[in-house]
mmCIF file of C-alpha atoms in Angstrom:
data_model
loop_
_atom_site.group_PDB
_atom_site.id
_atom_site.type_symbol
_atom_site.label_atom_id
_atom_site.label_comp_id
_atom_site.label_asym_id
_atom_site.label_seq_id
_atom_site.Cartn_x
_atom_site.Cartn_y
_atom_site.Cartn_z
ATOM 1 C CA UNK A 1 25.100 65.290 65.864
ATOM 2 C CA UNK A 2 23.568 67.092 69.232
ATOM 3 C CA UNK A 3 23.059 63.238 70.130
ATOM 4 C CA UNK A 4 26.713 62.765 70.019
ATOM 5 C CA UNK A 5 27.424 65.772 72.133
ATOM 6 C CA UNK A 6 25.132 64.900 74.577
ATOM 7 C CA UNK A 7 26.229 61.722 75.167
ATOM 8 C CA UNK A 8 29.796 62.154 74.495
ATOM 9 C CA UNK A 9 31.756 61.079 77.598
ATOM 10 C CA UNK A 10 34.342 63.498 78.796
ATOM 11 C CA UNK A 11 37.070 61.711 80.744
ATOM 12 C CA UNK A 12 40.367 63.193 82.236
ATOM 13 C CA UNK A 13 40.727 66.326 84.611
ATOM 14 C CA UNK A 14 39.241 69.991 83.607
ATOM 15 C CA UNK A 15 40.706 72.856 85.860
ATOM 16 C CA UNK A 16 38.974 76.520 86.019
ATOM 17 C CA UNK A 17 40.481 78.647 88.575
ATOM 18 C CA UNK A 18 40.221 82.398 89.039
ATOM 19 C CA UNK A 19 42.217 84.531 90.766
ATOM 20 C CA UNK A 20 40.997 86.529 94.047
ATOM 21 C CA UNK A 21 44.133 88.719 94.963
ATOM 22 C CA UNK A 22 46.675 90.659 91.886
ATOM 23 C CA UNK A 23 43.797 90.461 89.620
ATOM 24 C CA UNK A 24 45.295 93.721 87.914
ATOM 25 C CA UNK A 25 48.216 91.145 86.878
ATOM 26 C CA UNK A 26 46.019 88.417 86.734
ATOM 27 C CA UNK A 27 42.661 89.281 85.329
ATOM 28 C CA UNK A 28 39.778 86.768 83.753
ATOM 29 C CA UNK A 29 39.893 82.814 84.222
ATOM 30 C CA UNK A 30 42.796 80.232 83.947
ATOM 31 C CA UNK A 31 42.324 77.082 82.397
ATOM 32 C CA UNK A 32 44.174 73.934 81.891
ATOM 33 C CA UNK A 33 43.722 69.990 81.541
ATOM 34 C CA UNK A 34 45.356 66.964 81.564
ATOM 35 C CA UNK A 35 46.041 64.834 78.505
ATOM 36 C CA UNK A 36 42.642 62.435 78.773
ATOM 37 C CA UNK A 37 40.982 65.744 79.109
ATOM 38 C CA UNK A 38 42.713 67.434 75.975
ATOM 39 C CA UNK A 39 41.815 64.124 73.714
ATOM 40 C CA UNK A 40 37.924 63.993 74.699
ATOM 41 C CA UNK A 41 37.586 67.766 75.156
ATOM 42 C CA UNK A 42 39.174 67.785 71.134
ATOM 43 C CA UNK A 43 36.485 65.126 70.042
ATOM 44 C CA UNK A 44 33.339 67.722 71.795
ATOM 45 C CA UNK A 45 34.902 70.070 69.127
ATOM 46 C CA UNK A 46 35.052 68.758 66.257
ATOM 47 C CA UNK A 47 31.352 67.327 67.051
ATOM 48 C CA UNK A 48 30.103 71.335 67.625
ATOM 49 C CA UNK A 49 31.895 72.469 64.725
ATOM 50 C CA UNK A 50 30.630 69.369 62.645
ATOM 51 C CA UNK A 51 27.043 70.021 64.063
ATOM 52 C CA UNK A 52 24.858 72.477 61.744
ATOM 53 C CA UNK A 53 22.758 74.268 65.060
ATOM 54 C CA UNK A 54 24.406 76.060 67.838
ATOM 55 C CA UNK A 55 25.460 73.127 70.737
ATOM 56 C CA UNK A 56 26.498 73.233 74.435
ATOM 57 C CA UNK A 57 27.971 70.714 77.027
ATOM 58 C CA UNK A 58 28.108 71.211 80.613
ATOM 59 C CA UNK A 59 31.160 69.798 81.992
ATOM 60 C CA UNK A 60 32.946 68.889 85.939
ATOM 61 C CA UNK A 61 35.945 70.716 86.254
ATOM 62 C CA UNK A 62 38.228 69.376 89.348
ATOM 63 C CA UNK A 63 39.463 71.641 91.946
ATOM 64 C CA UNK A 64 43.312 72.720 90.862
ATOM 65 C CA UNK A 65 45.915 71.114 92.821
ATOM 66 C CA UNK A 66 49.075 73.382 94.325
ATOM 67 C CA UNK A 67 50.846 72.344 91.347
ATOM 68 C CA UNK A 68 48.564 73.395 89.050
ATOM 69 C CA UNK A 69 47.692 77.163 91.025
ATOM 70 C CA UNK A 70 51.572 77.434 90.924
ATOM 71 C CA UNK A 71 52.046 77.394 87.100
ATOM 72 C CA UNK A 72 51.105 81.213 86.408
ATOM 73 C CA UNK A 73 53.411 81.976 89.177
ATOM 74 C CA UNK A 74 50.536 84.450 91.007
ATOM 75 C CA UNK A 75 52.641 85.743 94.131
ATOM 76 C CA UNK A 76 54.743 82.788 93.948
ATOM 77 C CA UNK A 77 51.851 80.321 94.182
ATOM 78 C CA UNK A 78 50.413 81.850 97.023
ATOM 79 C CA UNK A 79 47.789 84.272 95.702
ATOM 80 C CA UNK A 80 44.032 83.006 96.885
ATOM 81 C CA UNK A 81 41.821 81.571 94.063
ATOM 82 C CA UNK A 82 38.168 80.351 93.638
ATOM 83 C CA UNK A 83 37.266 77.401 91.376
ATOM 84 C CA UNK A 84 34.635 76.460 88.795
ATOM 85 C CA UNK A 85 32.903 73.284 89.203
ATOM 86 C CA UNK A 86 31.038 73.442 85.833
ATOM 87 C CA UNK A 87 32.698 74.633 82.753
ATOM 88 C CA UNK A 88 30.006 74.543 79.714
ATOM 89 C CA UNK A 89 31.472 74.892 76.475
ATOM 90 C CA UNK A 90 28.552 76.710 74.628
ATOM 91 C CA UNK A 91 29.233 77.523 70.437
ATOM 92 C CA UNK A 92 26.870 80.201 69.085
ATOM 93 C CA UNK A 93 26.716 79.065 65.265
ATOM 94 C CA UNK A 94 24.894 82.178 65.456
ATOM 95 C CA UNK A 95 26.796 84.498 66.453
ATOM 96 C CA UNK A 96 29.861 86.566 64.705
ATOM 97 C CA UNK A 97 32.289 83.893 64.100
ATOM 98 C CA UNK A 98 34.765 85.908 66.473
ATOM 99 C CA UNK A 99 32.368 85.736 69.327
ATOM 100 C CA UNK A 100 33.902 84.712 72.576
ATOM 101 C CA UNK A 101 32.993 85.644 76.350
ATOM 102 C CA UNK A 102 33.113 84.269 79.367
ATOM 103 C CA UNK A 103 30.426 84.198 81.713
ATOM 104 C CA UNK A 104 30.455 83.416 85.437
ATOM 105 C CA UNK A 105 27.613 82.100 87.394
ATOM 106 C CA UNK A 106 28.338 81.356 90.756
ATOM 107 C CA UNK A 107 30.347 78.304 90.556
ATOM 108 C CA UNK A 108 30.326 77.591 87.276
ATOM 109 C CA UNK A 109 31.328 78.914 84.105
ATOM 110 C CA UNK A 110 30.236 79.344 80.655
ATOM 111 C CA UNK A 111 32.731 79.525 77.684
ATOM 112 C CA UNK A 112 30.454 81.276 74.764
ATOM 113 C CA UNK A 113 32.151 81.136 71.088
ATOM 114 C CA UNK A 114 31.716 81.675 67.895
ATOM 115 C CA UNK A 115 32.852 79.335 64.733
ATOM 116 C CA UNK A 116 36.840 81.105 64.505
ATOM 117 C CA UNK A 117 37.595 81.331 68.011
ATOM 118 C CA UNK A 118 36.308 77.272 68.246
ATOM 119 C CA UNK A 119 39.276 76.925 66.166
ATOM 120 C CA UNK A 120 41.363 78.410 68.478
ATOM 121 C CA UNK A 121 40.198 77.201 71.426
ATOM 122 C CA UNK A 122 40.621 74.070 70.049
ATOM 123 C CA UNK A 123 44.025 74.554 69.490
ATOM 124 C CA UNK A 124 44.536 76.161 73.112
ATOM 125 C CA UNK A 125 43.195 73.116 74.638
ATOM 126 C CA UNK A 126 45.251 70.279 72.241
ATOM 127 C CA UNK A 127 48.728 72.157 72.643
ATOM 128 C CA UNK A 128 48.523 72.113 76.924
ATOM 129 C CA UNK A 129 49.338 68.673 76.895
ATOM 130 C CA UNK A 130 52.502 69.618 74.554
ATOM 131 C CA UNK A 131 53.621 72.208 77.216
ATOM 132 C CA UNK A 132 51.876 75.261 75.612
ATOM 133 C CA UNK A 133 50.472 77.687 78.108
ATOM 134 C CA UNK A 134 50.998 81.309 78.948
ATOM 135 C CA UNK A 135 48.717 82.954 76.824
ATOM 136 C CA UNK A 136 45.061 83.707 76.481
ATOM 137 C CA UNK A 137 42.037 84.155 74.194
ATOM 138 C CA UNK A 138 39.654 86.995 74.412
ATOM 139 C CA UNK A 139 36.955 89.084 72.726
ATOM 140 C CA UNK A 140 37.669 92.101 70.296
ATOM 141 C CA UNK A 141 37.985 94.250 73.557
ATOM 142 C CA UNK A 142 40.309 92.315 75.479
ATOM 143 C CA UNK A 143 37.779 91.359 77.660
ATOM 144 C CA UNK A 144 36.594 87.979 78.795
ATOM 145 C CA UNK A 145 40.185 86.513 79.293
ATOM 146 C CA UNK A 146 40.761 83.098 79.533
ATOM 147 C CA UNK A 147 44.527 82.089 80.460
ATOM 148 C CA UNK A 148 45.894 78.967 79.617
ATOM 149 C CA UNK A 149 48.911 77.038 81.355
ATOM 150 C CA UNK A 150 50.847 73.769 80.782
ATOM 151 C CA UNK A 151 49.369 71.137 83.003
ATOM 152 C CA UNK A 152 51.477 71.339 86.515
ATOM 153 C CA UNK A 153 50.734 68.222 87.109
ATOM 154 C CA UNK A 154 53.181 66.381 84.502
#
């Protein structure tokens, strides 16, 4: 099964953005993807959760366009961002199965989960291409917040 994940092919666009100005209103990361993106990043996991060790894949993530930055409305659009280049999606079969942060590392980050919050992150990522955004997942402390919007882009 880590075969699988290794070699699966993810095609489509990944966006990771993160905002540098109103971060009170706008804390964590903001994530969204087209509908290629949404159909391969589904089949990575249902491969982890399949898979009976802990897995990871290191992904490219596009830089947003306007459209996209636009969606959660941050000072109309205007609000300066940074992007991720990398997103790895990393399930801890380990870990609580409620496990979930969000680690930066310079221009990249990692997405850290346990079994439960796969299933929601699953369904995050599956319902953007349906127009479902404005909300987030995080851990027990409402930390490690990662937004997701409707792709702007449709």
């Amino acid at each position: 099964m880590k075969d699988q994940i290794e070699k699966l092919n993810i095609i489509g666009k990944i966006y990771a953005w993160k905002y540098l100005e109103n971060t009170r209103n706008y804390p964590g990361w903001n994530f969204t993807v087209d509908r290629k993106a949404s159909e391969s990043l589904f089949k990575l996991l249902n491969l982890m959760e399949k898979c009976e060790w802990s897995s990871k894949k290191e992904i490219q993530a596009s830089i947003p366009t306007e459209n996209q930055t636009k969606v959660p409305n941050n000072q109309n659009g205007s609000a300066k961002w940074k992007a991720a280049s990398k997103v790895i999606f990393n399930l801890k079969k380990t870990a609580e199965k409620q496990y979930w942060e969000v680690i930066e590392k310079e221009t990249e980050i990692e997405i850290q989960f346990g079994e439960n919050k796969l299933v929601e992150f699953e369904k995050a990522i599956t319902g953007i291409p349906n127009g479902k955004g404005d909300f987030a997942i995080s851990n027990d402390f409402g930390e490690s917040i990662l937004y997701f919007w409707w792709n702007g882009e449709n």
